[in-house]
CSV table of N, CA and C in Angstrom, one decimal:
chain,number,residue,atom,x,y,z
A,1,MET,N,0.8,-1.2,0.0
A,1,MET,CA,0.0,0.0,0.0
A,1,MET,C,0.9,1.2,0.0
A,2,ASN,N,0.8,2.0,-1.0
A,2,ASN,CA,1.7,3.2,-1.2
A,2,ASN,C,1.6,4.2,0.0
A,3,LEU,N,0.4,4.5,0.4
A,3,LEU,CA,0.2,5.4,1.5
A,3,LEU,C,0.9,4.9,2.8
A,4,ALA,N,0.7,3.6,3.1
A,4,ALA,CA,1.2,3.1,4.3
A,4,ALA,C,2.8,3.0,4.2
A,5,LEU,N,3.3,2.6,3.0
A,5,LEU,CA,4.7,2.6,2.9
A,5,LEU,C,5.3,4.0,3.0
A,6,ASP,N,4.6,5.0,2.6
A,6,ASP,CA,5.1,6.4,2.7
A,6,ASP,C,5.3,6.7,4.1
A,7,ARG,N,4.5,6.2,5.0
A,7,ARG,CA,4.6,6.5,6.5
A,7,ARG,C,5.9,5.8,7.0
A,8,PHE,N,6.5,4.9,6.3
A,8,PHE,CA,7.7,4.2,6.8
A,8,PHE,C,8.9,4.7,5.9
A,9,ALA,N,8.8,5.8,5.2
A,9,ALA,CA,9.8,6.3,4.3
A,9,ALA,C,11.0,6.9,5.0
A,10,ASP,N,11.0,6.9,6.3
A,10,ASP,CA,12.2,7.3,7.0
A,10,ASP,C,13.3,6.2,6.9
A,11,ASN,N,12.8,5.0,6.5
A,11,ASN,CA,13.8,3.9,6.1
A,11,ASN,C,14.2,4.2,4.6
A,12,PRO,N,15.5,4.4,4.4
A,12,PRO,CA,15.9,4.8,3.0
A,12,PRO,C,15.5,3.7,1.9
A,13,ILE,N,15.4,2.5,2.3
A,13,ILE,CA,15.1,1.5,1.3
A,13,ILE,C,13.6,1.6,0.9
A,14,ILE,N,12.8,1.7,1.9
A,14,ILE,CA,11.4,1.9,1.6
A,14,ILE,C,11.1,3.2,0.9
A,15,ASP,N,11.9,4.3,1.2
A,15,ASP,CA,11.8,5.5,0.6
A,15,ASP,C,12.0,5.4,-0.9
A,16,GLU,N,12.9,4.5,-1.3
A,16,GLU,CA,13.2,4.3,-2.7
A,16,GLU,C,12.1,3.6,-3.5
A,17,LEU,N,11.2,2.9,-2.8
A,17,LEU,CA,10.1,2.2,-3.4
A,17,LEU,C,8.9,3.0,-3.5
A,18,VAL,N,8.7,4.1,-2.8
A,18,VAL,CA,7.5,4.9,-2.8
A,18,VAL,C,7.6,5.9,-3.9
A,19,ARG,N,6.6,6.0,-4.7
A,19,ARG,CA,6.6,6.9,-5.8
A,19,ARG,C,5.2,7.7,-5.8
A,20,TRP,N,5.2,9.0,-6.0
A,20,TRP,CA,4.0,9.8,-6.1
A,20,TRP,C,4.1,10.5,-7.4
A,21,PRO,N,3.2,10.3,-8.3
A,21,PRO,CA,2.2,9.3,-8.3
A,21,PRO,C,2.8,7.9,-8.5
A,22,PRO,N,2.1,6.9,-8.0
A,22,PRO,CA,2.6,5.5,-8.0
A,22,PRO,C,2.8,5.1,-9.5
A,23,ARG,N,3.8,4.2,-9.6
A,23,ARG,CA,4.1,3.6,-10.9
A,23,ARG,C,2.9,2.7,-11.2
A,24,PRO,N,2.4,2.6,-12.5
A,24,PRO,CA,1.3,1.7,-12.8
A,24,PRO,C,1.8,0.3,-12.8
A,25,CYS,N,3.1,0.0,-12.9
A,25,CYS,CA,3.6,-1.4,-13.0
A,25,CYS,C,4.0,-1.9,-11.6
A,26,ARG,N,3.5,-3.1,-11.3
A,26,ARG,CA,3.8,-3.6,-10.0
A,26,ARG,C,5.3,-4.0,-9.8
A,27,ILE,N,5.7,-4.0,-8.6
A,27,ILE,CA,7.1,-4.5,-8.3
A,27,ILE,C,7.0,-6.0,-8.0
A,28,LEU,N,7.8,-6.8,-8.7
A,28,LEU,CA,7.7,-8.2,-8.6
A,28,LEU,C,8.7,-8.7,-7.4
A,29,ARG,N,9.9,-8.1,-7.4
A,29,ARG,CA,10.9,-8.5,-6.5
A,29,ARG,C,11.9,-7.4,-6.2
A,30,VAL,N,12.4,-7.5,-5.0
A,30,VAL,CA,13.4,-6.6,-4.5
A,30,VAL,C,14.6,-7.4,-4.0
A,31,ARG,N,15.7,-7.3,-4.5
A,31,ARG,CA,16.9,-8.0,-4.1
A,31,ARG,C,17.9,-7.1,-3.5
A,32,ALA,N,18.4,-7.5,-2.3
A,32,ALA,CA,19.4,-6.7,-1.6
A,32,ALA,C,20.7,-7.4,-1.6
A,33,GLY,N,21.8,-6.7,-1.8
A,33,GLY,CA,23.1,-7.3,-1.8
A,33,GLY,C,24.1,-6.3,-1.4
A,34,ALA,N,25.3,-6.8,-1.0
A,34,ALA,CA,26.4,-6.0,-0.6
A,34,ALA,C,27.7,-6.8,-1.0
A,35,ALA,N,28.4,-6.2,-1.9
A,35,ALA,CA,29.7,-6.7,-2.3
A,35,ALA,C,30.8,-6.1,-1.5
A,36,MET,N,31.9,-6.7,-1.4
A,36,MET,CA,33.0,-6.2,-0.5
A,36,MET,C,33.5,-4.8,-0.9
A,37,PHE,N,33.7,-4.5,-2.2
A,37,PHE,CA,34.3,-3.3,-2.6
A,37,PHE,C,33.4,-2.3,-3.3
A,38,ARG,N,32.1,-2.5,-3.1
A,38,ARG,CA,31.2,-1.5,-3.6
A,38,ARG,C,30.0,-1.3,-2.6
A,39,PRO,N,29.3,-0.2,-2.8
A,39,PRO,CA,28.2,0.1,-1.8
A,39,PRO,C,27.1,-0.9,-1.8
A,40,PRO,N,26.4,-1.2,-0.7
A,40,PRO,CA,25.3,-2.1,-0.8
A,40,PRO,C,24.2,-1.5,-1.7
A,41,PHE,N,23.3,-2.4,-2.1
A,41,PHE,CA,22.4,-2.0,-3.1
A,41,PHE,C,21.1,-2.8,-3.0
A,42,ILE,N,20.0,-2.2,-3.7
A,42,ILE,CA,18.8,-3.0,-3.9
A,42,ILE,C,18.6,-3.0,-5.4
A,43,GLU,N,18.1,-4.1,-6.0
A,43,GLU,CA,17.6,-4.1,-7.3
A,43,GLU,C,16.1,-4.3,-7.3
A,44,ILE,N,15.4,-3.5,-8.0
A,44,ILE,CA,14.0,-3.5,-8.1
A,44,ILE,C,13.5,-4.0,-9.4
A,45,TYR,N,12.8,-5.1,-9.4
A,45,TYR,CA,12.4,-5.8,-10.6
A,45,TYR,C,10.9,-5.5,-10.8
A,46,TYR,N,10.5,-4.9,-11.9
A,46,TYR,CA,9.1,-4.5,-12.2
A,46,TYR,C,8.5,-5.6,-13.2
A,47,ALA,N,7.2,-5.6,-13.1
A,47,ALA,CA,6.4,-6.6,-14.0
A,47,ALA,C,6.6,-6.3,-15.5
A,48,ASP,N,7.0,-5.1,-15.8
A,48,ASP,CA,7.2,-4.8,-17.3
A,48,ASP,C,8.6,-5.1,-17.7
A,49,GLY,N,9.4,-5.7,-16.9
A,49,GLY,CA,10.8,-6.1,-17.2
A,49,GLY,C,11.8,-5.1,-16.9
A,50,GLU,N,11.4,-3.9,-16.5
A,50,GLU,CA,12.4,-2.9,-16.1
A,50,GLU,C,13.1,-3.3,-14.7
A,51,ILE,N,14.4,-3.0,-14.6
A,51,ILE,CA,15.1,-3.2,-13.4
A,51,ILE,C,15.8,-1.9,-13.0
A,52,GLU,N,15.7,-1.5,-11.8
A,52,GLU,CA,16.4,-0.3,-11.3
A,52,GLU,C,17.3,-0.8,-10.1
A,53,GLN,N,18.4,-0.1,-10.0
A,53,GLN,CA,19.3,-0.4,-8.9
A,53,GLN,C,19.5,0.9,-8.1
A,54,ARG,N,19.5,0.8,-6.8
A,54,ARG,CA,19.8,1.9,-5.9
A,54,ARG,C,20.9,1.5,-4.9
A,55,ARG,N,21.8,2.4,-4.6
A,55,ARG,CA,22.9,2.2,-3.7
A,55,ARG,C,22.7,2.9,-2.4
A,56,PHE,N,23.3,2.4,-1.3
A,56,PHE,CA,23.1,2.9,0.0
A,56,PHE,C,24.4,3.0,0.8
A,57,ALA,N,24.3,3.8,1.9
A,57,ALA,CA,25.5,3.8,2.8
A,57,ALA,C,25.7,2.5,3.5
A,58,ARG,N,26.9,2.1,3.6
A,58,ARG,CA,27.2,0.7,4.1
A,58,ARG,C,26.9,0.7,5.6
A,59,ASP,N,27.1,1.7,6.4
A,59,ASP,CA,27.0,1.6,7.9
A,59,ASP,C,25.6,1.3,8.4
A,60,THR,N,24.5,1.6,7.7
A,60,THR,CA,23.2,1.3,8.2
A,60,THR,C,22.4,0.3,7.3
A,61,PHE,N,23.0,-0.1,6.2
A,61,PHE,CA,22.2,-0.8,5.3
A,61,PHE,C,21.6,-2.1,5.8
A,62,ALA,N,22.4,-2.9,6.5
A,62,ALA,CA,21.9,-4.2,7.0
A,62,ALA,C,20.7,-4.0,7.9
A,63,ASP,N,20.8,-3.0,8.8
A,63,ASP,CA,19.7,-2.7,9.7
A,63,ASP,C,18.5,-2.2,9.0
A,64,ASP,N,18.7,-1.3,8.0
A,64,ASP,CA,17.6,-0.7,7.2
A,64,ASP,C,16.9,-1.8,6.4
A,65,TRP,N,17.7,-2.7,5.9
A,65,TRP,CA,17.1,-3.8,5.1
A,65,TRP,C,16.3,-4.8,6.0
A,66,SER,N,16.8,-5.1,7.1
A,66,SER,CA,16.1,-6.0,8.0
A,66,SER,C,14.8,-5.4,8.4
A,67,ARG,N,14.7,-4.2,8.7
A,67,ARG,CA,13.5,-3.5,9.1
A,67,ARG,C,12.5,-3.4,7.8
A,68,ALA,N,13.1,-3.0,6.7
A,68,ALA,CA,12.3,-2.9,5.5
A,68,ALA,C,11.7,-4.2,5.1
A,69,ARG,N,12.5,-5.3,5.3
A,69,ARG,CA,12.0,-6.6,5.0
A,69,ARG,C,10.7,-7.0,5.8
A,70,VAL,N,10.7,-6.7,7.1
A,70,VAL,CA,9.6,-7.0,7.9
A,70,VAL,C,8.4,-6.2,7.4
A,71,ILE,N,8.6,-4.9,7.1
A,71,ILE,CA,7.5,-4.0,6.7
A,71,ILE,C,6.9,-4.5,5.3
A,72,LEU,N,7.8,-4.8,4.4
A,72,LEU,CA,7.4,-5.2,3.1
A,72,LEU,C,6.7,-6.5,3.1
A,73,GLU,N,7.3,-7.5,3.9
A,73,GLU,CA,6.6,-8.8,4.0
A,73,GLU,C,5.2,-8.7,4.6
A,74,THR,N,5.0,-7.7,5.5
A,74,THR,CA,3.7,-7.5,6.1
A,74,THR,C,2.7,-6.9,5.2
A,75,LEU,N,3.2,-5.9,4.4
A,75,LEU,CA,2.2,-5.1,3.6
A,75,LEU,C,2.1,-5.4,2.2
A,76,THR,N,3.1,-6.1,1.6
A,76,THR,CA,3.1,-6.3,0.2
A,76,THR,C,3.3,-7.8,-0.2
A,77,THR,N,3.1,-8.1,-1.5
A,77,THR,CA,3.4,-9.4,-2.0
A,77,THR,C,4.7,-9.5,-2.8
A,78,ILE,N,5.5,-8.4,-2.6
A,78,ILE,CA,6.8,-8.3,-3.3
A,78,ILE,C,7.7,-9.5,-2.8
A,79,GLU,N,8.3,-10.2,-3.8
A,79,GLU,CA,9.3,-11.2,-3.4
A,79,GLU,C,10.6,-10.5,-2.9
A,80,LEU,N,11.1,-10.9,-1.8
A,80,LEU,CA,12.3,-10.3,-1.2
A,80,LEU,C,13.4,-11.3,-1.2
A,81,VAL,N,14.5,-10.9,-1.8
A,81,VAL,CA,15.7,-11.7,-1.9
A,81,VAL,C,16.9,-11.0,-1.2
A,82,THR,N,17.5,-11.8,-0.3
A,82,THR,CA,18.6,-11.2,0.5
A,82,THR,C,19.9,-11.9,0.2
A,83,ASP,N,20.9,-11.2,-0.4
A,83,ASP,CA,22.2,-11.8,-0.7
A,83,ASP,C,23.2,-11.3,0.3
A,84,LEU,N,22.8,-11.1,1.5
A,84,LEU,CA,23.8,-10.7,2.6
A,84,LEU,C,23.2,-11.3,3.9
A,85,THR,N,24.1,-11.3,4.9
A,85,THR,CA,23.7,-11.8,6.2
A,85,THR,C,23.2,-10.6,7.0
A,86,VAL,N,21.9,-10.7,7.5
A,86,VAL,CA,21.3,-9.6,8.3
A,86,VAL,C,20.7,-10.3,9.5
A,87,THR,N,20.7,-9.6,10.6
A,87,THR,CA,20.0,-10.0,11.8
A,87,THR,C,18.6,-9.4,11.8
A,88,PRO,N,17.6,-10.2,12.1
A,88,PRO,CA,16.2,-9.7,12.2
A,88,PRO,C,16.2,-8.5,13.2
A,89,PRO,N,15.3,-7.6,13.0
A,89,PRO,CA,15.1,-6.5,14.0
A,89,PRO,C,14.8,-7.1,15.4
A,90,ARG,N,15.1,-6.4,16.4
A,90,ARG,CA,14.9,-6.9,17.8
A,90,ARG,C,13.4,-7.2,18.0
A,91,ASP,N,12.5,-6.4,17.6
A,91,ASP,CA,11.1,-6.6,17.8
A,91,ASP,C,10.4,-6.7,16.5
A,92,ALA,N,10.7,-7.8,15.7
A,92,ALA,CA,10.1,-7.9,14.4
A,92,ALA,C,8.6,-8.0,14.4
A,93,SER,N,8.1,-8.8,15.4
A,93,SER,CA,6.6,-9.0,15.5
A,93,SER,C,5.9,-7.6,15.9
A,94,GLY,N,6.6,-6.8,16.7
A,94,GLY,CA,6.0,-5.5,17.0
A,94,GLY,C,6.0,-4.6,15.8
A,95,LEU,N,7.1,-4.7,15.0
A,95,LEU,CA,7.2,-3.9,13.8
A,95,LEU,C,6.1,-4.3,12.8
A,96,ALA,N,5.9,-5.6,12.7
A,96,ALA,CA,4.8,-6.1,11.8
A,96,ALA,C,3.5,-5.6,12.3
A,97,ARG,N,3.2,-5.6,13.6
A,97,ARG,CA,1.9,-5.1,14.1
A,97,ARG,C,1.8,-3.6,13.9
A,98,ALA,N,2.9,-2.9,14.0
A,98,ALA,CA,2.8,-1.5,13.8
A,98,ALA,C,2.5,-1.2,12.3
A,99,ALA,N,3.1,-2.0,11.4
A,99,ALA,CA,2.8,-1.8,10.0
A,99,ALA,C,1.4,-2.1,9.7
A,100,LEU,N,0.8,-3.1,10.3
A,100,LEU,CA,-0.7,-3.4,10.1
A,100,LEU,C,-1.5,-2.3,10.6
A,101,GLU,N,-1.1,-1.7,11.8
A,101,GLU,CA,-1.9,-0.6,12.3
A,101,GLU,C,-1.8,0.6,11.4
A,102,VAL,N,-0.7,0.9,10.8
A,102,VAL,CA,-0.5,2.0,9.9
A,102,VAL,C,-1.4,1.7,8.7
A,103,ARG,N,-1.3,0.5,8.2
A,103,ARG,CA,-2.1,0.1,7.0
A,103,ARG,C,-3.6,0.4,7.3
A,104,ASP,N,-4.1,-0.1,8.4
A,104,ASP,CA,-5.5,0.1,8.7
A,104,ASP,C,-5.9,1.6,8.8
A,105,ALA,N,-5.0,2.4,9.4
A,105,ALA,CA,-5.3,3.9,9.5
A,105,ALA,C,-5.3,4.5,8.1
A,106,CYS,N,-4.4,4.0,7.2
A,106,CYS,CA,-4.3,4.5,5.8
A,106,CYS,C,-5.6,4.1,5.0
A,107,ILE,N,-6.0,2.9,5.3
A,107,ILE,CA,-7.3,2.4,4.6
A,107,ILE,C,-8.4,3.3,5.0
A,108,ALA,N,-8.5,3.7,6.3
A,108,ALA,CA,-9.6,4.6,6.8
A,108,ALA,C,-9.4,6.0,6.1
A,109,GLU,N,-8.2,6.5,6.0
A,109,GLU,CA,-8.0,7.8,5.4
A,109,GLU,C,-8.3,7.7,3.9
A,110,ALA,N,-7.9,6.7,3.2
A,110,ALA,CA,-8.2,6.6,1.8
A,110,ALA,C,-9.7,6.4,1.6
A,111,GLY,N,-10.4,5.8,2.6
A,111,GLY,CA,-11.9,5.6,2.5
A,111,GLY,C,-12.6,6.9,2.3
A,112,GLN,N,-12.1,8.0,3.0
A,112,GLN,CA,-12.7,9.3,2.9
A,112,GLN,C,-12.6,9.8,1.4
A,113,MET,N,-11.5,9.5,0.8
A,113,MET,CA,-11.4,9.9,-0.6
A,113,MET,C,-12.4,9.2,-1.5
A,114,PHE,N,-12.6,7.9,-1.2
A,114,PHE,CA,-13.6,7.1,-2.0
A,114,PHE,C,-15.0,7.7,-1.7
A,115,GLU,N,-15.3,8.0,-0.5
A,115,GLU,CA,-16.7,8.5,-0.1
A,115,GLU,C,-17.0,9.8,-0.8
A,116,HIS,N,-15.9,10.6,-1.1
A,116,HIS,CA,-16.1,11.9,-1.8
A,116,HIS,C,-16.0,11.8,-3.3
A,117,GLY,N,-15.9,10.5,-3.8
A,117,GLY,CA,-15.8,10.3,-5.2
A,117,GLY,C,-14.4,10.7,-5.8
A,118,LEU,N,-13.4,10.8,-5.0
A,118,LEU,CA,-12.1,11.1,-5.5
A,118,LEU,C,-11.4,9.7,-5.9
A,119,TYR,N,-11.9,9.1,-6.9
A,119,TYR,CA,-11.5,7.7,-7.2
A,119,TYR,C,-10.0,7.6,-7.6
A,120,GLU,N,-9.6,8.5,-8.4
A,120,GLU,CA,-8.2,8.5,-8.9
A,120,GLU,C,-7.2,8.6,-7.7
A,121,GLN,N,-7.5,9.6,-6.8
A,121,GLN,CA,-6.7,9.8,-5.7
A,121,GLN,C,-6.7,8.6,-4.7
A,122,PHE,N,-7.9,8.0,-4.6
A,122,PHE,CA,-8.1,6.8,-3.8
A,122,PHE,C,-7.3,5.7,-4.3
A,123,LEU,N,-7.3,5.4,-5.6
A,123,LEU,CA,-6.5,4.3,-6.1
A,123,LEU,C,-5.0,4.5,-6.0
A,124,MET,N,-4.6,5.8,-6.0
A,124,MET,CA,-3.1,6.1,-5.8
A,124,MET,C,-2.6,5.6,-4.4
A,125,GLN,N,-3.5,5.4,-3.5
A,125,GLN,CA,-3.1,5.0,-2.2
A,125,GLN,C,-2.7,3.6,-2.1
A,126,PHE,N,-3.1,2.8,-3.1
A,126,PHE,CA,-2.9,1.4,-3.1
A,126,PHE,C,-2.0,1.0,-4.3
A,127,GLY,N,-1.4,-0.2,-4.3
A,127,GLY,CA,-0.6,-0.7,-5.4
A,127,GLY,C,-1.1,-2.1,-5.8
A,128,ALA,N,-0.6,-2.5,-6.8
A,128,ALA,CA,-1.0,-3.9,-7.3
A,128,ALA,C,-0.4,-5.0,-6.4
A,129,ASP,N,0.5,-4.6,-5.5
A,129,ASP,CA,1.2,-5.6,-4.7
A,129,ASP,C,0.8,-5.6,-3.2
A,130,CYS,N,-0.4,-5.1,-2.9
A,130,CYS,CA,-0.9,-5.0,-1.5
A,130,CYS,C,-1.2,-6.4,-1.0
A,131,ARG,N,-0.8,-6.7,0.2
A,131,ARG,CA,-1.0,-8.0,0.8
A,131,ARG,C,-2.2,-7.9,1.7
A,132,ASP,N,-3.1,-8.9,1.6
A,132,ASP,CA,-4.2,-9.1,2.6
A,132,ASP,C,-5.1,-7.8,2.9
A,133,LEU,N,-5.5,-7.1,1.8
A,133,LEU,CA,-6.4,-6.0,2.1
A,133,LEU,C,-7.8,-6.6,2.5
A,134,PRO,N,-8.5,-5.9,3.3
A,134,PRO,CA,-9.8,-6.4,3.7
A,134,PRO,C,-10.7,-6.4,2.4
A,135,GLU,N,-11.7,-7.3,2.4
A,135,GLU,CA,-12.6,-7.5,1.3
A,135,GLU,C,-13.3,-6.2,0.9
A,136,ALA,N,-13.7,-5.5,1.9
A,136,ALA,CA,-14.4,-4.2,1.6
A,136,ALA,C,-13.6,-3.2,0.9
A,137,THR,N,-12.3,-3.2,1.2
A,137,THR,CA,-11.3,-2.3,0.5
A,137,THR,C,-11.1,-2.8,-0.9
A,138,ARG,N,-11.0,-4.1,-1.1
A,138,ARG,CA,-10.9,-4.6,-2.5
A,138,ARG,C,-12.1,-4.3,-3.3
A,139,ALA,N,-13.3,-4.4,-2.7
A,139,ALA,CA,-14.5,-4.0,-3.4
A,139,ALA,C,-14.5,-2.5,-3.8
A,140,ARG,N,-14.0,-1.7,-2.9
A,140,ARG,CA,-14.0,-0.2,-3.2
A,140,ARG,C,-12.9,0.0,-4.3
A,141,ILE,N,-11.8,-0.7,-4.3
A,141,ILE,CA,-10.8,-0.5,-5.4
A,141,ILE,C,-11.5,-0.9,-6.7
A,142,ASP,N,-12.2,-2.0,-6.8
A,142,ASP,CA,-12.9,-2.5,-8.0
A,142,ASP,C,-13.9,-1.4,-8.4
A,143,THR,N,-14.7,-0.9,-7.5
A,143,THR,CA,-15.7,0.1,-7.8
A,143,THR,C,-15.0,1.4,-8.4
A,144,ALA,N,-14.0,1.8,-7.7
A,144,ALA,CA,-13.3,3.0,-8.2
A,144,ALA,C,-12.7,2.8,-9.6
A,145,ARG,N,-12.1,1.7,-9.9
A,145,ARG,CA,-11.6,1.4,-11.2
A,145,ARG,C,-12.7,1.4,-12.3
A,146,ARG,N,-13.8,0.7,-11.9
A,146,ARG,CA,-14.9,0.7,-12.9
A,146,ARG,C,-15.5,2.1,-13.1
A,147,ALA,N,-15.5,2.9,-12.1
A,147,ALA,CA,-16.0,4.3,-12.2
A,147,ALA,C,-15.1,5.1,-13.1
A,148,LEU,N,-13.8,5.0,-12.9
A,148,LEU,CA,-12.8,5.7,-13.7
A,148,LEU,C,-12.9,5.2,-15.2
A,149,ASP,N,-13.0,3.9,-15.4
A,149,ASP,CA,-13.0,3.3,-16.7
A,149,ASP,C,-14.3,3.8,-17.4
A,150,ALA,N,-15.4,3.9,-16.7
A,150,ALA,CA,-16.6,4.3,-17.3
A,150,ALA,C,-16.6,5.8,-17.7
A,151,GLY,N,-15.9,6.6,-16.8
A,151,GLY,CA,-15.7,8.0,-17.1
A,151,GLY,C,-14.8,8.3,-18.3
A,152,ALA,N,-13.8,7.4,-18.4
A,152,ALA,CA,-12.9,7.6,-19.5
A,152,ALA,C,-13.6,7.2,-20.9
A,153,ALA,N,-14.5,6.3,-20.8
A,153,ALA,CA,-15.2,5.9,-22.0
A,153,ALA,C,-16.3,6.8,-22.4
A,154,ALA,N,-16.8,7.6,-21.4
A,154,ALA,CA,-17.9,8.5,-21.7
A,154,ALA,C,-17.5,9.6,-22.6
A,155,PRO,N,-18.4,10.0,-23.5
A,155,PRO,CA,-18.0,11.2,-24.4
A,155,PRO,C,-18.0,12.5,-23.6
A,156,ARG,N,-17.1,13.3,-24.0
A,156,ARG,CA,-16.9,14.6,-23.3
A,156,ARG,C,-17.7,15.7,-24.1
A,157,GLU,N,-18.3,16.6,-23.4
A,157,GLU,CA,-19.0,17.6,-24.1
A,157,GLU,C,-18.3,18.9,-24.0
């Protein structure tokens, strides 16, 4: 969920994944690696075949990746590949609970956009890789998409 991930953008890895407006193409996989003589990096693999690479400071990368991994596993369906040794965060289950609480608050916030007919803005709050959205939210996403598709197909005067 783009809006929820944005709330965790103090993590530099998550910050690199959040885009406003969101990319229309979903992220399939994020691979983290660190070679001895070059900065640590992530590779972002998109469904359209594009691959991006981002580099990070070595001193905090392992910790940032371990925290980002918990958040991304909780909120998204993105496949995460780790090519380095990292220690899980001290309170990984607490971090996962916090991510779900943020997600739920963001769903409520986005719901106000839906209620006011701001369907395009509503849809921007979600991505194609959201994990375990409530059924009511999925129904609203479908309704918003249909409304926008119908509006795009309607003749303009």
